[in-house]
């Protein structure tokens, strides 16, 4: 009689939308057992459609975790930009889902985990939590869930948020541990009913510069940057309204909007809003840029106008690392990175006048641009490096696997 894993694998293969992807997947699975045994394997189950904040975390962890004694593999449920943009060389397996409810992909993830002798499954989204949890049960491998943002406040659609939160809670029943990227998210998950002892805060982190890049005091027009996967919760309409106020007040600026749009309809909406506010000459839609740090070095201020749904925004940390002052809304995690008036300026979300005032106060010299950038750079080095992030995640792995704290590449 076939096992549950075999039954699910068979149904998944019959339903898989692309035969070529099945052929691509079969060969790597067979070769997984030959993986270098000097480090312990962790299989990260991800969406992979975009390359935004959570994907930057996944990419950096794959690069830094080997220093802590762990190697990473990726099972990608929505193959897309992650595969072509990432900087790591970890094995990546396409396990496409036909729909959000297509849990048959879990059997293939379980098969990868068993064949590759992965000791943990690490999920990052509601979709990957559902698939990863079933796979963890099938493969008898513990699962860690990485909370990057609050599911109950992830979109502007309340019903979708409610359904996603229900799926998340169901998927995380019996999960080994949660990692939240900020203390605010830890409190949020506790409020959702998860015990504190199963939650560890590991702040996001990004690479930094050995020394603070030298920059002259900005000259008008000031170069503002907003970096995001553009969707309604990012507050871009509020930013455009704030820029309209600054334009009316004679404040000289240009905005560089860096990132992809969630869909073409939202792109058209923002372009129309830009035209209606008379900002076409002042706003430059740059599209996706891989080297965010390089772009930020040429900017004077990073603006984060998010309305809700953040965890600990990676772009804020990247700006701090580059010594670029930040004007950000007071959403999840922001206050843990920058303190108002010390490393940046924090304003209430959803308030164009407050956002415009924050930007104007920095341009007008009410806050010292040189002092803010120095303080931000130091705070990044102390608290938000990519290596400190990897070390925190690795410590969670060690505790779950009951490994010694001293475990690292040279001693495994």
mmCIF file of C-alpha atoms in Angstrom:
data_model
loop_
_atom_site.group_PDB
_atom_site.id
_atom_site.type_symbol
_atom_site.label_atom_id
_atom_site.label_comp_id
_atom_site.label_asym_id
_atom_site.label_seq_id
_atom_site.Cartn_x
_atom_site.Cartn_y
_atom_site.Cartn_z
ATOM 1 C CA UNK A 1 0.000 0.000 0.000
ATOM 2 C CA UNK A 2 1.468 3.408 -0.960
ATOM 3 C CA UNK A 3 2.426 5.802 1.821
ATOM 4 C CA UNK A 4 0.711 9.152 2.360
ATOM 5 C CA UNK A 5 3.786 10.867 0.914
ATOM 6 C CA UNK A 6 3.703 8.684 -2.209
ATOM 7 C CA UNK A 7 -0.031 9.313 -2.669
ATOM 8 C CA UNK A 8 0.370 13.090 -2.388
ATOM 9 C CA UNK A 9 3.413 13.090 -4.673
ATOM 10 C CA UNK A 10 1.485 11.222 -7.316
ATOM 11 C CA UNK A 11 -1.484 13.585 -7.182
ATOM 12 C CA UNK A 12 0.822 16.606 -7.202
ATOM 13 C CA UNK A 13 2.678 15.372 -10.274
ATOM 14 C CA UNK A 14 -0.575 14.742 -12.112
ATOM 15 C CA UNK A 15 -1.810 18.245 -11.318
ATOM 16 C CA UNK A 16 1.464 20.147 -11.802
ATOM 17 C CA UNK A 17 0.948 22.828 -14.457
ATOM 18 C CA UNK A 18 4.232 22.372 -16.280
ATOM 19 C CA UNK A 19 5.816 19.061 -17.260
ATOM 20 C CA UNK A 20 9.165 20.739 -17.946
ATOM 21 C CA UNK A 21 9.321 21.929 -14.336
ATOM 22 C CA UNK A 22 8.640 18.399 -13.107
ATOM 23 C CA UNK A 23 11.581 17.176 -15.166
ATOM 24 C CA UNK A 24 13.798 19.971 -13.829
ATOM 25 C CA UNK A 25 12.785 19.083 -10.278
ATOM 26 C CA UNK A 26 13.312 15.326 -10.493
ATOM 27 C CA UNK A 27 17.055 15.438 -11.120
ATOM 28 C CA UNK A 28 18.037 17.785 -8.257
ATOM 29 C CA UNK A 29 15.977 15.768 -5.766
ATOM 30 C CA UNK A 30 17.892 12.635 -6.699
ATOM 31 C CA UNK A 31 21.191 14.426 -6.182
ATOM 32 C CA UNK A 32 20.367 16.046 -2.857
ATOM 33 C CA UNK A 33 21.826 13.252 -0.772
ATOM 34 C CA UNK A 34 25.293 14.190 -2.087
ATOM 35 C CA UNK A 35 25.158 17.632 -0.418
ATOM 36 C CA UNK A 36 28.278 18.620 1.561
ATOM 37 C CA UNK A 37 27.766 17.247 5.086
ATOM 38 C CA UNK A 38 29.970 19.841 6.837
ATOM 39 C CA UNK A 39 26.950 22.035 7.546
ATOM 40 C CA UNK A 40 23.387 21.283 8.628
ATOM 41 C CA UNK A 41 20.681 21.797 6.028
ATOM 42 C CA UNK A 42 17.595 23.969 6.434
ATOM 43 C CA UNK A 43 14.980 24.017 3.669
ATOM 44 C CA UNK A 44 13.393 27.440 3.251
ATOM 45 C CA UNK A 45 9.916 27.347 1.718
ATOM 46 C CA UNK A 46 9.238 30.673 -0.013
ATOM 47 C CA UNK A 47 6.895 32.300 -2.512
ATOM 48 C CA UNK A 48 9.595 33.669 -4.846
ATOM 49 C CA UNK A 49 7.354 35.737 -7.109
ATOM 50 C CA UNK A 50 8.941 39.070 -6.174
ATOM 51 C CA UNK A 51 12.217 40.316 -4.701
ATOM 52 C CA UNK A 52 11.163 42.679 -1.925
ATOM 53 C CA UNK A 53 11.936 42.914 1.794
ATOM 54 C CA UNK A 54 11.241 39.320 2.836
ATOM 55 C CA UNK A 55 13.116 38.005 -0.186
ATOM 56 C CA UNK A 56 16.138 40.147 0.691
ATOM 57 C CA UNK A 57 16.119 38.519 4.124
ATOM 58 C CA UNK A 58 15.976 35.059 2.544
ATOM 59 C CA UNK A 59 18.795 35.887 0.144
ATOM 60 C CA UNK A 60 21.050 37.261 2.894
ATOM 61 C CA UNK A 61 20.388 34.326 5.202
ATOM 62 C CA UNK A 62 21.451 31.914 2.473
ATOM 63 C CA UNK A 63 24.714 33.840 2.161
ATOM 64 C CA UNK A 64 25.464 34.205 5.887
ATOM 65 C CA UNK A 65 24.107 31.060 7.559
ATOM 66 C CA UNK A 66 27.004 28.855 6.325
ATOM 67 C CA UNK A 67 29.251 30.965 8.578
ATOM 68 C CA UNK A 68 27.078 29.719 11.449
ATOM 69 C CA UNK A 69 27.180 26.059 10.392
ATOM 70 C CA UNK A 70 23.984 25.826 8.325
ATOM 71 C CA UNK A 71 23.347 25.593 4.590
ATOM 72 C CA UNK A 72 20.116 26.624 2.912
ATOM 73 C CA UNK A 73 17.969 25.181 0.159
ATOM 74 C CA UNK A 74 14.908 26.900 -1.322
ATOM 75 C CA UNK A 75 11.571 25.383 -2.326
ATOM 76 C CA UNK A 76 9.854 28.033 -4.431
ATOM 77 C CA UNK A 77 6.027 27.934 -4.577
ATOM 78 C CA UNK A 78 5.519 30.894 -6.957
ATOM 79 C CA UNK A 79 8.627 30.825 -9.165
ATOM 80 C CA UNK A 80 9.560 34.294 -10.337
ATOM 81 C CA UNK A 81 11.927 37.165 -9.636
ATOM 82 C CA UNK A 82 13.708 35.642 -6.639
ATOM 83 C CA UNK A 83 15.438 33.012 -8.764
ATOM 84 C CA UNK A 84 16.845 35.551 -11.238
ATOM 85 C CA UNK A 85 17.701 38.326 -8.755
ATOM 86 C CA UNK A 86 19.171 36.555 -5.727
ATOM 87 C CA UNK A 87 22.877 36.767 -4.920
ATOM 88 C CA UNK A 88 23.188 33.407 -3.159
ATOM 89 C CA UNK A 89 24.008 30.105 -4.870
ATOM 90 C CA UNK A 90 21.868 27.820 -2.705
ATOM 91 C CA UNK A 91 19.917 25.011 -4.423
ATOM 92 C CA UNK A 92 16.503 26.249 -5.574
ATOM 93 C CA UNK A 93 13.655 23.894 -6.497
ATOM 94 C CA UNK A 94 10.537 25.071 -8.313
ATOM 95 C CA UNK A 95 7.439 23.583 -6.690
ATOM 96 C CA UNK A 96 4.686 25.630 -8.368
ATOM 97 C CA UNK A 97 1.217 25.641 -6.823
ATOM 98 C CA UNK A 98 -1.784 25.689 -9.137
ATOM 99 C CA UNK A 99 -3.666 27.884 -6.643
ATOM 100 C CA UNK A 100 -3.498 29.115 -3.053
ATOM 101 C CA UNK A 101 -5.319 25.960 -1.940
ATOM 102 C CA UNK A 102 -3.111 23.529 -3.874
ATOM 103 C CA UNK A 103 -1.548 21.740 -0.902
ATOM 104 C CA UNK A 104 -0.327 18.848 -3.046
ATOM 105 C CA UNK A 105 2.948 20.742 -3.450
ATOM 106 C CA UNK A 106 3.617 19.814 0.188
ATOM 107 C CA UNK A 107 4.423 16.270 -0.864
ATOM 108 C CA UNK A 108 7.193 17.447 -3.172
ATOM 109 C CA UNK A 109 8.579 19.734 -0.449
ATOM 110 C CA UNK A 110 8.571 16.750 1.942
ATOM 111 C CA UNK A 111 10.367 14.679 -0.664
ATOM 112 C CA UNK A 112 13.042 17.373 -1.065
ATOM 113 C CA UNK A 113 13.468 17.635 2.699
ATOM 114 C CA UNK A 114 13.911 13.877 3.123
ATOM 115 C CA UNK A 115 16.160 13.376 0.100
ATOM 116 C CA UNK A 116 18.384 16.289 1.083
ATOM 117 C CA UNK A 117 18.541 15.308 4.750
ATOM 118 C CA UNK A 118 17.335 18.793 5.696
ATOM 119 C CA UNK A 119 16.950 18.992 9.469
ATOM 120 C CA UNK A 120 14.502 21.917 9.556
ATOM 121 C CA UNK A 121 11.859 23.513 7.350
ATOM 122 C CA UNK A 122 11.735 27.319 7.496
ATOM 123 C CA UNK A 123 8.620 29.036 6.072
ATOM 124 C CA UNK A 124 8.188 32.760 5.405
ATOM 125 C CA UNK A 125 4.625 33.480 4.212
ATOM 126 C CA UNK A 126 1.089 32.243 4.843
ATOM 127 C CA UNK A 127 1.243 30.223 1.629
ATOM 128 C CA UNK A 128 4.576 28.674 2.544
ATOM 129 C CA UNK A 129 3.431 28.084 6.138
ATOM 130 C CA UNK A 130 0.524 25.966 4.876
ATOM 131 C CA UNK A 131 2.675 23.924 2.508
ATOM 132 C CA UNK A 132 5.653 23.817 4.842
ATOM 133 C CA UNK A 133 3.648 22.622 7.837
ATOM 134 C CA UNK A 134 2.126 19.715 5.926
ATOM 135 C CA UNK A 135 5.562 18.888 4.495
ATOM 136 C CA UNK A 136 7.096 19.011 7.976
ATOM 137 C CA UNK A 137 4.564 16.448 9.195
ATOM 138 C CA UNK A 138 5.066 14.216 6.158
ATOM 139 C CA UNK A 139 8.857 14.349 6.439
ATOM 140 C CA UNK A 140 8.905 14.374 10.263
ATOM 141 C CA UNK A 141 11.027 17.554 10.268
ATOM 142 C CA UNK A 142 10.369 20.512 12.632
ATOM 143 C CA UNK A 143 9.223 23.804 11.094
ATOM 144 C CA UNK A 144 10.212 27.372 11.933
ATOM 145 C CA UNK A 145 7.968 30.225 10.786
ATOM 146 C CA UNK A 146 9.464 33.668 10.032
ATOM 147 C CA UNK A 147 6.960 36.496 10.615
ATOM 148 C CA UNK A 148 7.837 39.397 8.303
ATOM 149 C CA UNK A 149 4.581 41.364 8.651
ATOM 150 C CA UNK A 150 1.222 41.080 10.450
ATOM 151 C CA UNK A 151 -1.104 38.885 8.394
ATOM 152 C CA UNK A 152 -4.185 40.552 9.862
ATOM 153 C CA UNK A 153 -2.999 43.891 8.423
ATOM 154 C CA UNK A 154 -1.246 42.787 5.262
ATOM 155 C CA UNK A 155 -3.624 44.239 2.651
ATOM 156 C CA UNK A 156 -6.442 46.788 2.376
ATOM 157 C CA UNK A 157 -8.943 43.923 1.929
ATOM 158 C CA UNK A 158 -10.331 42.937 5.328
ATOM 159 C CA UNK A 159 -11.887 39.658 4.220
ATOM 160 C CA UNK A 160 -8.656 38.526 2.567
ATOM 161 C CA UNK A 161 -6.706 39.452 5.710
ATOM 162 C CA UNK A 162 -9.165 37.509 7.869
ATOM 163 C CA UNK A 163 -8.971 34.411 5.700
ATOM 164 C CA UNK A 164 -5.180 34.580 5.543
ATOM 165 C CA UNK A 165 -4.976 34.907 9.343
ATOM 166 C CA UNK A 166 -7.206 31.852 9.738
ATOM 167 C CA UNK A 167 -4.978 29.825 7.408
ATOM 168 C CA UNK A 168 -1.884 31.070 9.243
ATOM 169 C CA UNK A 169 -3.224 30.034 12.661
ATOM 170 C CA UNK A 170 -4.268 26.623 11.352
ATOM 171 C CA UNK A 171 -0.930 26.089 9.622
ATOM 172 C CA UNK A 172 1.084 27.011 12.709
ATOM 173 C CA UNK A 173 -0.630 24.560 15.041
ATOM 174 C CA UNK A 174 2.229 22.615 16.601
ATOM 175 C CA UNK A 175 4.926 24.647 14.826
ATOM 176 C CA UNK A 176 8.298 24.359 16.543
ATOM 177 C CA UNK A 177 9.100 28.085 16.779
ATOM 178 C CA UNK A 178 8.318 31.554 15.441
ATOM 179 C CA UNK A 179 10.888 34.176 14.478
ATOM 180 C CA UNK A 180 9.579 37.745 14.338
ATOM 181 C CA UNK A 181 11.575 40.538 12.746
ATOM 182 C CA UNK A 182 10.616 43.072 15.428
ATOM 183 C CA UNK A 183 9.376 43.233 18.997
ATOM 184 C CA UNK A 184 6.124 44.792 17.783
ATOM 185 C CA UNK A 185 5.477 41.708 15.668
ATOM 186 C CA UNK A 186 6.281 39.477 18.649
ATOM 187 C CA UNK A 187 3.587 41.274 20.626
ATOM 188 C CA UNK A 188 1.222 40.925 17.680
ATOM 189 C CA UNK A 189 1.755 37.161 17.482
ATOM 190 C CA UNK A 190 1.244 36.843 21.233
ATOM 191 C CA UNK A 191 -2.050 38.686 20.822
ATOM 192 C CA UNK A 192 -2.969 36.097 18.179
ATOM 193 C CA UNK A 193 -2.589 33.379 20.809
ATOM 194 C CA UNK A 194 0.977 32.130 20.290
ATOM 195 C CA UNK A 195 2.941 31.529 23.522
ATOM 196 C CA UNK A 196 5.824 33.893 24.266
ATOM 197 C CA UNK A 197 8.257 31.022 24.839
ATOM 198 C CA UNK A 198 7.783 29.940 21.222
ATOM 199 C CA UNK A 199 8.666 33.380 19.813
ATOM 200 C CA UNK A 200 12.139 34.827 19.262
ATOM 201 C CA UNK A 201 12.786 38.348 17.969
ATOM 202 C CA UNK A 202 15.544 38.445 15.347
ATOM 203 C CA UNK A 203 15.818 41.905 13.869
ATOM 204 C CA UNK A 204 16.323 42.138 10.138
ATOM 205 C CA UNK A 205 19.806 43.056 9.022
ATOM 206 C CA UNK A 206 21.634 44.217 5.916
ATOM 207 C CA UNK A 207 25.293 44.522 4.871
ATOM 208 C CA UNK A 208 26.989 47.756 5.807
ATOM 209 C CA UNK A 209 29.990 49.891 4.946
ATOM 210 C CA UNK A 210 33.227 49.680 6.947
ATOM 211 C CA UNK A 211 33.317 53.454 7.114
ATOM 212 C CA UNK A 212 30.590 56.031 6.692
ATOM 213 C CA UNK A 213 30.496 57.092 3.022
ATOM 214 C CA UNK A 214 31.469 60.742 2.739
ATOM 215 C CA UNK A 215 28.720 63.026 1.452
ATOM 216 C CA UNK A 216 28.506 66.804 1.088
ATOM 217 C CA UNK A 217 25.509 68.661 2.460
ATOM 218 C CA UNK A 218 22.691 68.286 -0.128
ATOM 219 C CA UNK A 219 21.934 71.139 -2.482
ATOM 220 C CA UNK A 220 18.522 71.872 -4.004
ATOM 221 C CA UNK A 221 16.677 70.178 -5.450
ATOM 222 C CA UNK A 222 16.906 67.531 -2.739
ATOM 223 C CA UNK A 223 16.815 63.946 -3.979
ATOM 224 C CA UNK A 224 14.122 61.935 -2.205
ATOM 225 C CA UNK A 225 13.788 58.179 -2.618
ATOM 226 C CA UNK A 226 10.976 55.746 -1.931
ATOM 227 C CA UNK A 227 11.762 52.052 -2.361
ATOM 228 C CA UNK A 228 9.020 49.423 -2.281
ATOM 229 C CA UNK A 229 6.946 46.842 -4.022
ATOM 230 C CA UNK A 230 4.286 49.428 -4.813
ATOM 231 C CA UNK A 231 0.858 48.394 -3.487
ATOM 232 C CA UNK A 232 -1.890 50.243 -1.574
ATOM 233 C CA UNK A 233 -0.569 49.672 1.959
ATOM 234 C CA UNK A 234 2.732 51.381 1.079
ATOM 235 C CA UNK A 235 1.050 54.801 1.261
ATOM 236 C CA UNK A 236 2.331 56.146 -2.051
ATOM 237 C CA UNK A 237 -0.830 58.226 -2.581
ATOM 238 C CA UNK A 238 -0.175 59.895 0.777
ATOM 239 C CA UNK A 239 3.416 60.582 -0.260
ATOM 240 C CA UNK A 240 2.277 62.160 -3.520
ATOM 241 C CA UNK A 241 -0.158 64.400 -1.620
ATOM 242 C CA UNK A 242 2.662 65.388 0.744
ATOM 243 C CA UNK A 243 4.902 66.218 -2.213
ATOM 244 C CA UNK A 244 2.133 68.346 -3.688
ATOM 245 C CA UNK A 245 2.078 70.372 -0.472
ATOM 246 C CA UNK A 246 5.858 70.803 -0.609
ATOM 247 C CA UNK A 247 5.638 71.869 -4.254
ATOM 248 C CA UNK A 248 3.024 74.491 -3.385
ATOM 249 C CA UNK A 249 5.314 75.779 -0.621
ATOM 250 C CA UNK A 250 8.227 76.144 -3.047
ATOM 251 C CA UNK A 251 10.367 73.348 -1.572
ATOM 252 C CA UNK A 252 12.704 72.048 -4.321
ATOM 253 C CA UNK A 253 12.867 68.244 -4.665
ATOM 254 C CA UNK A 254 12.819 65.267 -7.000
ATOM 255 C CA UNK A 255 11.424 61.878 -6.009
ATOM 256 C CA UNK A 256 12.975 58.655 -7.263
ATOM 257 C CA UNK A 257 10.381 55.876 -6.907
ATOM 258 C CA UNK A 258 12.285 52.583 -7.036
ATOM 259 C CA UNK A 259 10.530 49.241 -7.312
ATOM 260 C CA UNK A 260 7.973 47.153 -9.144
ATOM 261 C CA UNK A 261 4.204 47.633 -9.047
ATOM 262 C CA UNK A 262 1.964 44.922 -7.635
ATOM 263 C CA UNK A 263 -0.137 45.127 -10.812
ATOM 264 C CA UNK A 264 -0.640 47.329 -13.874
ATOM 265 C CA UNK A 265 -3.919 48.737 -12.575
ATOM 266 C CA UNK A 266 -2.252 50.204 -9.505
ATOM 267 C CA UNK A 267 0.565 51.547 -11.658
ATOM 268 C CA UNK A 268 -1.923 53.443 -13.831
ATOM 269 C CA UNK A 269 -3.672 54.776 -10.718
ATOM 270 C CA UNK A 270 -0.448 56.218 -9.306
ATOM 271 C CA UNK A 271 0.603 57.686 -12.643
ATOM 272 C CA UNK A 272 -2.793 59.418 -12.920
ATOM 273 C CA UNK A 273 -2.477 60.722 -9.365
ATOM 274 C CA UNK A 274 0.990 62.086 -10.156
ATOM 275 C CA UNK A 275 -0.369 63.936 -13.192
ATOM 276 C CA UNK A 276 -3.414 65.310 -11.369
ATOM 277 C CA UNK A 277 -1.176 66.753 -8.628
ATOM 278 C CA UNK A 278 1.142 68.393 -11.150
ATOM 279 C CA UNK A 279 4.144 66.309 -10.139
ATOM 280 C CA UNK A 280 5.088 64.612 -13.395
ATOM 281 C CA UNK A 281 8.340 66.604 -13.720
ATOM 282 C CA UNK A 282 9.251 65.903 -10.095
ATOM 283 C CA UNK A 283 8.548 62.163 -9.805
ATOM 284 C CA UNK A 284 10.649 59.571 -11.605
ATOM 285 C CA UNK A 285 9.332 55.992 -11.681
ATOM 286 C CA UNK A 286 12.573 54.027 -11.818
ATOM 287 C CA UNK A 287 11.361 50.422 -11.769
ATOM 288 C CA UNK A 288 13.135 47.589 -9.995
ATOM 289 C CA UNK A 289 16.786 48.135 -9.053
ATOM 290 C CA UNK A 290 18.884 45.311 -7.633
ATOM 291 C CA UNK A 291 21.631 47.417 -6.047
ATOM 292 C CA UNK A 292 19.550 49.375 -3.541
ATOM 293 C CA UNK A 293 22.579 50.404 -1.488
ATOM 294 C CA UNK A 294 24.252 51.876 -4.554
ATOM 295 C CA UNK A 295 21.126 53.840 -5.409
ATOM 296 C CA UNK A 296 20.740 55.157 -1.883
ATOM 297 C CA UNK A 297 24.288 56.542 -1.881
ATOM 298 C CA UNK A 298 23.101 59.092 -4.421
ATOM 299 C CA UNK A 299 19.954 60.073 -2.462
ATOM 300 C CA UNK A 300 19.551 62.717 0.235
ATOM 301 C CA UNK A 301 16.496 61.375 2.094
ATOM 302 C CA UNK A 302 14.689 58.029 2.123
ATOM 303 C CA UNK A 303 10.943 58.349 2.647
ATOM 304 C CA UNK A 304 8.894 55.428 3.959
ATOM 305 C CA UNK A 305 5.185 56.425 3.800
ATOM 306 C CA UNK A 306 3.696 53.006 4.713
ATOM 307 C CA UNK A 307 0.194 52.933 6.193
ATOM 308 C CA UNK A 308 0.472 49.576 7.980
ATOM 309 C CA UNK A 309 1.586 45.991 7.446
ATOM 310 C CA UNK A 310 5.337 46.349 7.931
ATOM 311 C CA UNK A 311 7.610 44.274 10.158
ATOM 312 C CA UNK A 312 11.031 45.914 10.161
ATOM 313 C CA UNK A 313 11.459 47.532 6.734
ATOM 314 C CA UNK A 314 14.678 46.414 5.069
ATOM 315 C CA UNK A 315 14.991 49.616 3.063
ATOM 316 C CA UNK A 316 15.123 51.656 6.281
ATOM 317 C CA UNK A 317 18.071 49.543 7.423
ATOM 318 C CA UNK A 318 19.740 49.889 4.011
ATOM 319 C CA UNK A 319 19.400 53.663 4.232
ATOM 320 C CA UNK A 320 20.885 53.664 7.739
ATOM 321 C CA UNK A 321 23.812 51.549 6.543
ATOM 322 C CA UNK A 322 24.459 54.024 3.728
ATOM 323 C CA UNK A 323 24.156 57.054 6.016
ATOM 324 C CA UNK A 324 20.978 58.360 4.382
ATOM 325 C CA UNK A 325 18.543 60.056 6.804
ATOM 326 C CA UNK A 326 15.043 58.563 6.885
ATOM 327 C CA UNK A 327 11.630 60.176 7.154
ATOM 328 C CA UNK A 328 9.255 57.334 7.989
ATOM 329 C CA UNK A 329 5.761 56.711 9.269
ATOM 330 C CA UNK A 330 5.304 55.164 12.697
ATOM 331 C CA UNK A 331 4.396 51.647 11.601
ATOM 332 C CA UNK A 332 5.533 48.239 12.866
ATOM 333 C CA UNK A 333 9.255 48.047 13.528
ATOM 334 C CA UNK A 334 10.206 51.550 12.396
ATOM 335 C CA UNK A 335 10.598 52.876 15.937
ATOM 336 C CA UNK A 336 12.901 49.967 16.779
ATOM 337 C CA UNK A 337 15.276 51.043 14.024
ATOM 338 C CA UNK A 338 15.169 54.835 14.076
ATOM 339 C CA UNK A 339 14.380 57.095 17.008
ATOM 340 C CA UNK A 340 12.698 60.379 16.191
ATOM 341 C CA UNK A 341 15.206 63.195 15.998
ATOM 342 C CA UNK A 342 18.188 60.897 16.615
ATOM 343 C CA UNK A 343 18.594 58.657 13.549
ATOM 344 C CA UNK A 344 15.659 59.953 11.516
ATOM 345 C CA UNK A 345 12.242 61.553 11.602
ATOM 346 C CA UNK A 346 9.090 59.598 12.471
ATOM 347 C CA UNK A 347 5.582 60.884 11.654
ATOM 348 C CA UNK A 348 2.043 59.471 11.944
ATOM 349 C CA UNK A 349 0.907 57.272 9.042
ATOM 350 C CA UNK A 350 -1.794 58.369 6.612
ATOM 351 C CA UNK A 351 -1.188 62.092 7.193
ATOM 352 C CA UNK A 352 0.103 64.017 4.126
ATOM 353 C CA UNK A 353 0.646 67.230 6.104
ATOM 354 C CA UNK A 354 2.705 65.456 8.775
ATOM 355 C CA UNK A 355 4.772 63.644 6.153
ATOM 356 C CA UNK A 356 5.383 66.880 4.252
ATOM 357 C CA UNK A 357 6.341 68.563 7.529
ATOM 358 C CA UNK A 358 8.856 65.844 8.345
ATOM 359 C CA UNK A 359 10.535 66.142 4.951
ATOM 360 C CA UNK A 360 10.496 69.944 5.063
ATOM 361 C CA UNK A 361 11.984 70.068 8.575
ATOM 362 C CA UNK A 362 15.008 68.101 7.392
ATOM 363 C CA UNK A 363 15.467 70.146 4.224
ATOM 364 C CA UNK A 364 15.095 73.392 6.177
ATOM 365 C CA UNK A 365 17.771 72.369 8.669
ATOM 366 C CA UNK A 366 15.527 72.003 11.724
ATOM 367 C CA UNK A 367 17.292 68.671 12.154
ATOM 368 C CA UNK A 368 20.970 68.292 11.310
ATOM 369 C CA UNK A 369 21.316 66.159 8.177
ATOM 370 C CA UNK A 370 25.001 65.315 8.914
ATOM 371 C CA UNK A 371 24.280 64.347 12.531
ATOM 372 C CA UNK A 372 21.312 62.156 11.601
ATOM 373 C CA UNK A 373 23.298 60.240 9.003
ATOM 374 C CA UNK A 374 26.219 59.588 11.380
ATOM 375 C CA UNK A 375 23.874 58.382 14.129
ATOM 376 C CA UNK A 376 21.970 56.143 11.700
ATOM 377 C CA UNK A 377 25.167 54.552 10.396
ATOM 378 C CA UNK A 378 26.377 53.792 13.927
ATOM 379 C CA UNK A 379 23.022 52.312 14.972
ATOM 380 C CA UNK A 380 23.010 50.014 11.958
ATOM 381 C CA UNK A 381 26.487 48.705 12.784
ATOM 382 C CA UNK A 382 25.499 48.065 16.392
ATOM 383 C CA UNK A 383 22.133 46.362 15.826
ATOM 384 C CA UNK A 384 21.124 45.618 12.251
ATOM 385 C CA UNK A 385 23.892 43.891 10.293
ATOM 386 C CA UNK A 386 23.288 40.861 8.071
ATOM 387 C CA UNK A 387 25.651 38.820 10.243
ATOM 388 C CA UNK A 388 23.778 39.635 13.452
ATOM 389 C CA UNK A 389 20.549 38.577 11.736
ATOM 390 C CA UNK A 390 22.065 35.259 10.619
ATOM 391 C CA UNK A 391 23.507 34.671 14.090
ATOM 392 C CA UNK A 392 20.085 35.185 15.663
ATOM 393 C CA UNK A 393 18.381 32.802 13.254
ATOM 394 C CA UNK A 394 21.147 30.230 13.718
ATOM 395 C CA UNK A 395 20.707 30.351 17.484
ATOM 396 C CA UNK A 396 17.021 29.454 17.046
ATOM 397 C CA UNK A 397 18.057 26.513 14.857
ATOM 398 C CA UNK A 398 20.570 25.334 17.469
ATOM 399 C CA UNK A 399 18.036 25.415 20.277
ATOM 400 C CA UNK A 400 15.474 23.443 18.270
ATOM 401 C CA UNK A 401 18.042 20.861 17.176
ATOM 402 C CA UNK A 402 19.706 20.842 20.628
ATOM 403 C CA UNK A 403 23.086 21.747 19.186
ATOM 404 C CA UNK A 404 25.910 23.460 21.074
ATOM 405 C CA UNK A 405 26.077 27.226 20.921
ATOM 406 C CA UNK A 406 29.637 27.033 19.566
ATOM 407 C CA UNK A 407 28.469 25.310 16.368
ATOM 408 C CA UNK A 408 29.919 26.992 13.273
ATOM 409 C CA UNK A 409 31.385 25.980 9.930
ATOM 410 C CA UNK A 410 34.832 25.021 11.168
ATOM 411 C CA UNK A 411 33.537 22.799 13.996
ATOM 412 C CA UNK A 412 30.610 20.955 12.448
#
